[in-house]
Amino acid sequence: MKIFATYNIKGGVGKTTAAVNLAYLSAADGHRTLLWDLDPQGAASFLFRIKPRVKGGGKALIRGTKALDDAIKGTDFDDLDLIPADFTYRNMDLLLGGPAKGNTAKKPTRRIAQLLRPLAAEYDHVFLDCPPSISLVSENVMHAADVLVVPLIPTTLSVRTLDQLTEFVAGFDGHRPQILAFFSMADRRKKLHQETIKDLQAERVNVAATPIPSLSLIERMSVERAPVTAFAPRSVAARAYRDLWAELGKKT
Amino acid sequence: MTAPGVRGFVLEALPGDEQNLLSAALATLAEAFTVIAEPAAPGAGPRRRIWLDTFDWRLYRAGLVLVFEQARRGGRLLLSQADGTPQAEQAVTSWPRRPPLDLPEGPVRDRIIVLTRPRALLPVVRAVSTASVTRLLNADGKTVARLVADRITVTAPSQPAASHAATSQTATTAELAPRLAVTEVRGYPGQARRASALLAGVPGVAPASQGTFMAALTALGRHPADYNSGVAAEITAAMPAPVAVARLLLRLLDTVESNVDGVLRDIDTEFLHDLRVAVRRTRSAVKLLGAVLPDELAKHYQAEFKWLGDVTTPVRDLDVHLLGFDAMAAQLEAASPADLEPLRAFLARRRAREIRRLAAALRGPRFRAIADDWRKALLEIRDTGSARRRPPAAVTLALSTTGRAFRRVATQGGAIIPASPPESLHDLRKRAKELRYLLEFFAPLHDPVAYRKVVGDLKQLQDCLGDFQDSEVQRGEISSLAEAMLAERAAPAVTLLAMGEIAAKLARSQAQAREEFAVRFARFAGPAGQERVRVLLEGPS
Ligand SMILES: Nc1ncnc2c1ncn2[C@@H]1O[C@H](COP(=O)(O)OP(=O)(O)OP(=O)(O)O)[C@@H](O)[C@H]1O
Ligand SMILES: [Mg+2]
């Protein structure tokens, strides 16, 4: 079981859009895939038309009184399942720090990794869609993940975001996730975007060669309530995500 | 798609009306869901399945169902319990036109081989089905369940006819009533339940009471377990003895004929084995019970069935050697199993030659005459009574012949002392076998508990006598095989040495059987055994 997490401290950079499309592509390749929508806003759940509700709330899941397995919903697509968001996830930091059943790790930063372990026989790939921020949740996600997929808006500031994250992860002892950043919402008409992309791809090894362009079709996902890779598989947008997925397959 | 929580229904529509009934079902579902057809997955053709079992339904009898799901290349074998609970699954790269005796290694094979060996798996039913899938959506447009409608055409593959009488009525192709299944989407069990409840209320939609396999057998007019090698004929105590004997012999003739095709096609070795047992039983029945049949008839067919038994002997002897070959090779201490390989090749060559001879005999006029004329004569006796005016009742014949056979075993066996020649034990084996057959023929007339007690002890005695004689016979065969191999220059020295070792082992096991004989015989025919037989024949005192 390989765990991917889309992460960026910043909001609105394309984390959920990437998680939804990459998970869809993984399942379409025949990998048994699970997406956990960890954001109380429930954007990923919404895109799969699944109600952002977990019986017993986040508390039951994190404490372990309800098995993660029982919260899983099938999406409309073969081999793709989802654990929905829940409004109570907004208190996730508190829950993670609290008591939990069968918590052998004891460390509050390893709880999500521990909860996912029993699913290893059932799924080949897990995607975690994180809310933006630095919190106990995001730290948990970084410890659980094998690969952090980091969307970057092509600005000079984004370089710093990536460097900070790389440094933070380097401080982990034991398991460290691999980082692969990609440019998100890249605008071909903006000279600054093009230059940033070129520079950073030359400088950093962990930046994907495939940028995801800024496209109105991608925005349409919230109207269609489906991954763009599913409802417009031949579009430029879908092709970009497919290239990114292929690159992830090769590099991680 | 056949996820957990499948609920099955059958459309009980008149032929031609299936589409209307399906539309009615969809209209009912549309009250609660948005109903949309799911486009067929690209490249998804009809689904092809073949259900497999041995000729004598060993999997069915063990409560198992084995199906081969054909894919574009190769396919999968799925083993489940009769109620559909999955048991094992195995991918197979190719399914040869002639189903192999042994499946390729894998979890399904591991699970069934102890049941099926040495029988081959045969196709029992083939099915081609086309599914149309309808999605059931909730108010958010989310798929919360699916309705799968399956159109299934089934065919009975050409194969050995199990029962002589059933062949003519068996349909070869049938269309099953369309099957509907509500399949659950994970996390939405309530919605699947709701859809099922709605469907169940549609007139003409009935819960599927049988799995597809059973429904297919019913549609094809096949009865599962319609073959077994037993003798259970339909006889009663009060029936005139000639009628009972004719029924018995007809049942045995059915068994002989049911196995001919499998022998000719050389599907597995059990066809010939069952055929031979039926022939031996026939000969014993004619010998021991033939007094109630017309004189000439009994005499003529005694000779004919002796001929039939004799023509089948060479192949069976070779089968026995080949079936036991690996076990025999594994026992070698001085020689290595590889040393015996020339013998295996020699046996296989001989068998190929002998099976051609046997096939010629079974296709020839003499066998045809036995099958047809014997049947005609027996049917006449069965349906018109007998020539004799006041024949005894079946039970009278049963008690007198069984009692006499027991006394014969008791007397002959009682006279055997350690110094008696081997022939005396061989002879006793024949008498014991006759007694066994009589017990089995008349089993429906006996008290089952008393019957089991007597047969249990008798079987142990027979096994001992069988070991004694078979060891001797096989030893003789090993030396004549060695001579034949030498004559054909097919015998390396190491092979002959290995065969010598085998012969020595056989001599040891014969000696062991001889030692056990006294105990086994005493248990069967001593005072306690006599009492058990008395209870069987006279009832408890
Ligand atoms: N490549 C793109 N082109 C155009 N619009 C995009 C693209 N990627 C994402 N968007 C849009 O930008 C918005 C934010 O995207 P998304 O929800 O994926 O970001 P996020 O990082 O998950 O946000 P949050 O931090 O709030 O969870 C959405 O409306 C989405 O449709
Ligand atoms: Mg998001």
CSV table of N, CA and C in Angstrom, one decimal, chain A residues 32-128:
chain,number,residue,atom,x,y,z
A,32,ARG,N,-6.4,-0.7,-6.7
A,32,ARG,CA,-7.4,-0.5,-5.7
A,32,ARG,C,-7.1,0.8,-4.9
A,33,THR,N,-7.9,1.8,-5.0
A,33,THR,CA,-7.6,3.1,-4.5
A,33,THR,C,-8.6,3.7,-3.5
A,34,LEU,N,-8.0,4.3,-2.5
A,34,LEU,CA,-8.9,5.0,-1.5
A,34,LEU,C,-8.4,6.4,-1.3
A,35,LEU,N,-9.4,7.3,-1.3
A,35,LEU,CA,-9.2,8.7,-1.0
A,35,LEU,C,-9.8,9.1,0.3
A,36,TRP,N,-9.0,9.7,1.2
A,36,TRP,CA,-9.5,10.1,2.5
A,36,TRP,C,-9.6,11.7,2.4
A,37,ASP,N,-10.8,12.2,2.5
A,37,ASP,CA,-11.0,13.6,2.5
A,37,ASP,C,-10.9,14.1,3.9
A,38,LEU,N,-9.7,14.7,4.3
A,38,LEU,CA,-9.5,15.1,5.6
A,38,LEU,C,-9.9,16.5,5.9
A,39,ASP,N,-10.4,17.2,4.9
A,39,ASP,CA,-10.7,18.6,5.0
A,39,ASP,C,-12.2,18.8,5.4
A,40,PRO,N,-12.4,19.4,6.6
A,40,PRO,CA,-13.8,19.5,7.1
A,40,PRO,C,-14.7,20.3,6.1
A,41,GLN,N,-14.1,21.0,5.1
A,41,GLN,CA,-14.9,21.7,4.1
A,41,GLN,C,-15.5,20.6,3.1
A,42,GLY,N,-14.9,19.5,3.0
A,42,GLY,CA,-15.4,18.4,2.2
A,42,GLY,C,-15.4,18.6,0.7
A,43,ALA,N,-14.4,19.3,0.2
A,43,ALA,CA,-14.4,19.6,-1.3
A,43,ALA,C,-14.3,18.3,-2.1
A,44,ALA,N,-13.5,17.3,-1.6
A,44,ALA,CA,-13.3,16.1,-2.4
A,44,ALA,C,-14.5,15.2,-2.3
A,45,SER,N,-15.2,15.2,-1.2
A,45,SER,CA,-16.4,14.4,-1.0
A,45,SER,C,-17.5,15.0,-2.0
A,46,PHE,N,-17.5,16.3,-2.0
A,46,PHE,CA,-18.5,17.0,-2.9
A,46,PHE,C,-18.3,16.6,-4.3
A,47,LEU,N,-17.0,16.6,-4.7
A,47,LEU,CA,-16.7,16.3,-6.1
A,47,LEU,C,-17.1,14.9,-6.5
A,48,PHE,N,-17.2,14.0,-5.5
A,48,PHE,CA,-17.7,12.6,-5.8
A,48,PHE,C,-19.2,12.4,-5.4
A,49,ARG,N,-19.9,13.5,-5.1
A,49,ARG,CA,-21.3,13.5,-4.8
A,49,ARG,C,-21.6,12.7,-3.5
A,50,ILE,N,-20.6,12.6,-2.7
A,50,ILE,CA,-20.8,11.9,-1.4
A,50,ILE,C,-21.0,12.9,-0.3
A,51,LYS,N,-22.0,12.6,0.5
A,51,LYS,CA,-22.3,13.5,1.6
A,51,LYS,C,-21.1,13.6,2.6
A,52,PRO,N,-20.7,14.8,3.0
A,52,PRO,CA,-19.6,15.0,3.9
A,52,PRO,C,-20.0,14.6,5.4
A,53,ARG,N,-20.2,13.3,5.6
A,53,ARG,CA,-20.7,12.9,6.9
A,53,ARG,C,-20.1,11.5,7.2
A,54,VAL,N,-19.6,11.4,8.5
A,54,VAL,CA,-19.2,10.1,9.0
A,54,VAL,C,-20.0,9.8,10.2
A,55,LYS,N,-20.6,8.7,10.3
A,55,LYS,CA,-21.4,8.4,11.5
A,55,LYS,C,-20.5,8.3,12.7
A,56,GLY,N,-20.9,9.0,13.8
A,56,GLY,CA,-20.0,9.1,14.9
A,56,GLY,C,-19.0,10.2,14.9
A,57,GLY,N,-18.8,10.8,13.6
A,57,GLY,CA,-17.9,11.9,13.5
A,57,GLY,C,-16.5,11.5,13.5
A,58,GLY,N,-15.6,12.5,13.4
A,58,GLY,CA,-14.2,12.3,13.4
A,58,GLY,C,-13.7,11.6,14.7
A,59,LYS,N,-14.4,11.9,15.7
A,59,LYS,CA,-14.0,11.4,17.0
A,59,LYS,C,-14.0,9.8,17.0
A,60,ALA,N,-15.1,9.2,16.5
A,60,ALA,CA,-15.2,7.8,16.5
A,60,ALA,C,-14.0,7.2,15.7
A,61,LEU,N,-13.7,7.9,14.6
A,61,LEU,CA,-12.7,7.3,13.7
A,61,LEU,C,-11.3,7.4,14.4
A,62,ILE,N,-11.0,8.6,14.9
A,62,ILE,CA,-9.7,8.9,15.4
A,62,ILE,C,-9.5,8.1,16.7
A,63,ARG,N,-10.5,8.0,17.5
A,63,ARG,CA,-10.4,7.2,18.8
A,63,ARG,C,-10.3,5.7,18.5
A,64,GLY,N,-10.8,5.4,17.3
A,64,GLY,CA,-10.8,3.9,17.0
A,64,GLY,C,-12.0,3.2,17.4
A,65,THR,N,-13.1,3.9,17.8
A,65,THR,CA,-14.3,3.1,18.2
A,65,THR,C,-15.1,2.7,17.0
A,66,LYS,N,-14.8,3.4,15.9
A,66,LYS,CA,-15.4,3.0,14.6
A,66,LYS,C,-14.3,2.7,13.7
A,67,ALA,N,-14.3,1.5,13.1
A,67,ALA,CA,-13.2,1.1,12.1
A,67,ALA,C,-13.3,2.0,10.9
A,68,LEU,N,-12.1,2.4,10.4
A,68,LEU,CA,-12.0,3.2,9.2
A,68,LEU,C,-12.8,2.6,8.1
A,69,ASP,N,-12.6,1.2,8.1
A,69,ASP,CA,-13.3,0.4,7.1
A,69,ASP,C,-14.8,0.7,7.0
A,70,ASP,N,-15.4,0.9,8.1
A,70,ASP,CA,-16.9,1.1,8.1
A,70,ASP,C,-17.3,2.4,7.6
A,71,ALA,N,-16.4,3.3,7.5
A,71,ALA,CA,-16.7,4.7,7.0
A,71,ALA,C,-16.6,4.8,5.5
A,72,ILE,N,-16.0,3.8,4.9
A,72,ILE,CA,-15.7,3.8,3.4
A,72,ILE,C,-17.0,3.8,2.6
A,73,LYS,N,-17.0,4.7,1.6
A,73,LYS,CA,-18.1,4.7,0.6
A,73,LYS,C,-17.5,4.4,-0.8
A,74,GLY,N,-18.3,3.7,-1.6
A,74,GLY,CA,-17.8,3.4,-3.0
A,74,GLY,C,-18.2,4.7,-3.8
A,75,THR,N,-17.2,5.1,-4.7
A,75,THR,CA,-17.6,6.2,-5.6
A,75,THR,C,-18.3,5.6,-6.8
A,76,ASP,N,-18.6,6.4,-7.8
A,76,ASP,CA,-19.2,5.8,-9.0
A,76,ASP,C,-18.3,5.1,-9.9
A,77,PHE,N,-17.0,5.1,-9.5
A,77,PHE,CA,-16.0,4.5,-10.4
A,77,PHE,C,-15.4,3.2,-9.8
A,78,ASP,N,-15.1,2.3,-10.7
A,78,ASP,CA,-14.6,1.0,-10.2
A,78,ASP,C,-13.2,1.2,-9.5
A,79,ASP,N,-13.0,0.5,-8.5
A,79,ASP,CA,-11.8,0.5,-7.7
A,79,ASP,C,-11.4,1.8,-7.0
A,80,LEU,N,-12.4,2.7,-6.9
A,80,LEU,CA,-12.1,3.9,-6.2
A,80,LEU,C,-13.2,4.2,-5.1
A,81,ASP,N,-12.6,4.2,-3.9
A,81,ASP,CA,-13.5,4.4,-2.7
A,81,ASP,C,-13.0,5.7,-2.0
A,82,LEU,N,-13.9,6.1,-1.1
A,82,LEU,CA,-13.6,7.4,-0.4
A,82,LEU,C,-14.1,7.3,1.0
A,83,ILE,N,-13.2,7.9,1.9
A,83,ILE,CA,-13.7,8.2,3.3
A,83,ILE,C,-14.1,9.6,3.3
A,84,PRO,N,-15.4,9.9,3.6
A,84,PRO,CA,-15.9,11.3,3.5
A,84,PRO,C,-15.3,12.2,4.5
A,85,ALA,N,-15.4,13.5,4.3
A,85,ALA,CA,-15.1,14.5,5.3
A,85,ALA,C,-16.2,14.5,6.3
A,86,ASP,N,-16.0,15.2,7.4
A,86,ASP,CA,-17.1,15.4,8.3
A,86,ASP,C,-16.8,16.7,9.0
A,87,PHE,N,-17.9,17.4,9.3
A,87,PHE,CA,-17.7,18.7,9.9
A,87,PHE,C,-16.9,18.7,11.2
A,88,THR,N,-17.0,17.6,11.9
A,88,THR,CA,-16.2,17.5,13.2
A,88,THR,C,-14.7,17.4,12.9
A,89,TYR,N,-14.3,17.2,11.7
A,89,TYR,CA,-12.8,17.1,11.4
A,89,TYR,C,-12.2,18.5,11.8
A,90,ARG,N,-13.0,19.5,11.9
A,90,ARG,CA,-12.4,20.8,12.3
A,90,ARG,C,-11.7,20.7,13.7
A,91,ASN,N,-12.1,19.8,14.5
A,91,ASN,CA,-11.5,19.6,15.8
A,91,ASN,C,-10.4,18.5,15.8
A,92,MET,N,-10.0,18.1,14.6
A,92,MET,CA,-9.1,17.0,14.4
A,92,MET,C,-7.9,17.1,15.3
A,93,ASP,N,-7.3,18.3,15.4
A,93,ASP,CA,-6.1,18.4,16.2
A,93,ASP,C,-6.3,18.0,17.6
A,94,LEU,N,-7.4,18.4,18.2
A,94,LEU,CA,-7.7,18.0,19.6
A,94,LEU,C,-7.9,16.5,19.7
A,95,LEU,N,-8.6,15.9,18.7
A,95,LEU,CA,-8.9,14.5,18.7
A,95,LEU,C,-7.6,13.7,18.6
A,96,LEU,N,-6.7,14.1,17.7
A,96,LEU,CA,-5.4,13.4,17.5
A,96,LEU,C,-4.6,13.4,18.8
A,97,GLY,N,-4.7,14.5,19.6
A,97,GLY,CA,-4.0,14.6,20.8
A,97,GLY,C,-4.6,13.8,21.9
A,98,GLY,N,-5.9,13.4,21.8
A,98,GLY,CA,-6.6,12.8,22.8
A,98,GLY,C,-6.4,11.3,22.9
A,99,PRO,N,-7.1,10.6,23.8
A,99,PRO,CA,-7.0,9.2,24.0
A,99,PRO,C,-7.5,8.4,22.8
A,100,ALA,N,-6.9,7.2,22.6
A,100,ALA,CA,-7.4,6.4,21.4
A,100,ALA,C,-7.2,4.9,21.8
A,101,LYS,N,-8.2,4.1,21.2
A,101,LYS,CA,-8.2,2.7,21.4
A,101,LYS,C,-7.0,2.1,20.6
A,102,GLY,N,-6.4,1.2,21.2
A,102,GLY,CA,-5.3,0.4,20.6
A,102,GLY,C,-4.2,1.3,20.1
A,103,ASN,N,-4.0,2.4,20.7
A,103,ASN,CA,-2.9,3.3,20.3
A,103,ASN,C,-1.6,2.9,20.8
A,104,THR,N,-0.9,2.1,20.0
A,104,THR,CA,0.4,1.5,20.4
A,104,THR,C,1.5,2.5,20.2
A,105,ALA,N,1.3,3.4,19.2
A,105,ALA,CA,2.3,4.4,18.8
A,105,ALA,C,2.4,5.4,19.9
A,106,LYS,N,1.4,5.7,20.6
A,106,LYS,CA,1.3,6.7,21.6
A,106,LYS,C,1.6,8.1,21.1
A,107,LYS,N,2.4,8.3,20.1
A,107,LYS,CA,2.7,9.6,19.6
A,107,LYS,C,1.5,10.2,18.8
A,108,PRO,N,1.1,11.3,19.2
A,108,PRO,CA,-0.1,11.9,18.5
A,108,PRO,C,0.2,12.2,17.0
A,109,THR,N,1.4,12.2,16.6
A,109,THR,CA,1.8,12.5,15.2
A,109,THR,C,1.7,11.3,14.3
A,110,ARG,N,1.5,10.1,14.9
A,110,ARG,CA,1.6,8.8,14.1
A,110,ARG,C,0.2,8.2,14.1
A,111,ARG,N,-0.8,8.9,14.6
A,111,ARG,CA,-2.1,8.3,14.7
A,111,ARG,C,-2.8,7.9,13.3
A,112,ILE,N,-2.7,8.8,12.4
A,112,ILE,CA,-3.3,8.5,11.1
A,112,ILE,C,-2.6,7.4,10.4
A,113,ALA,N,-1.3,7.3,10.5
A,113,ALA,CA,-0.5,6.2,9.9
A,113,ALA,C,-1.0,4.9,10.5
A,114,GLN,N,-1.2,4.9,11.8
A,114,GLN,CA,-1.6,3.7,12.5
A,114,GLN,C,-3.0,3.3,12.1
A,115,LEU,N,-3.9,4.3,11.9
A,115,LEU,CA,-5.3,4.0,11.5
A,115,LEU,C,-5.3,3.3,10.1
A,116,LEU,N,-4.4,3.8,9.3
A,116,LEU,CA,-4.5,3.3,7.9
A,116,LEU,C,-3.9,1.9,7.7
A,117,ARG,N,-3.0,1.5,8.6
A,117,ARG,CA,-2.3,0.2,8.5
A,117,ARG,C,-3.2,-1.0,8.2
A,118,PRO,N,-4.4,-1.2,8.9
A,118,PRO,CA,-5.2,-2.3,8.6
A,118,PRO,C,-5.8,-2.4,7.2
A,119,LEU,N,-5.7,-1.3,6.4
A,119,LEU,CA,-6.3,-1.2,5.1
A,119,LEU,C,-5.3,-1.7,4.0
A,120,ALA,N,-4.1,-2.1,4.5
A,120,ALA,CA,-3.0,-2.4,3.5
A,120,ALA,C,-3.4,-3.6,2.6
A,121,ALA,N,-4.2,-4.5,3.1
A,121,ALA,CA,-4.5,-5.7,2.3
A,121,ALA,C,-5.6,-5.3,1.3
A,122,GLU,N,-6.3,-4.2,1.5
A,122,GLU,CA,-7.5,-3.9,0.7
A,122,GLU,C,-7.2,-2.9,-0.4
A,123,TYR,N,-6.2,-2.1,-0.2
A,123,TYR,CA,-5.9,-1.0,-1.2
A,123,TYR,C,-4.4,-1.0,-1.6
A,124,ASP,N,-4.3,-0.7,-2.9
A,124,ASP,CA,-2.9,-0.5,-3.4
A,124,ASP,C,-2.4,0.9,-3.1
A,125,HIS,N,-3.3,1.9,-3.3
A,125,HIS,CA,-3.0,3.3,-3.2
A,125,HIS,C,-3.9,4.0,-2.3
A,126,VAL,N,-3.4,4.9,-1.4
A,126,VAL,CA,-4.3,5.7,-0.6
A,126,VAL,C,-3.9,7.2,-0.9
A,127,PHE,N,-4.9,8.0,-1.1
A,127,PHE,CA,-4.6,9.5,-1.2
A,127,PHE,C,-5.2,10.2,-0.1
A,128,LEU,N,-4.4,11.1,0.5
A,128,LEU,CA,-4.9,11.9,1.6
A,128,LEU,C,-5.0,13.3,1.1
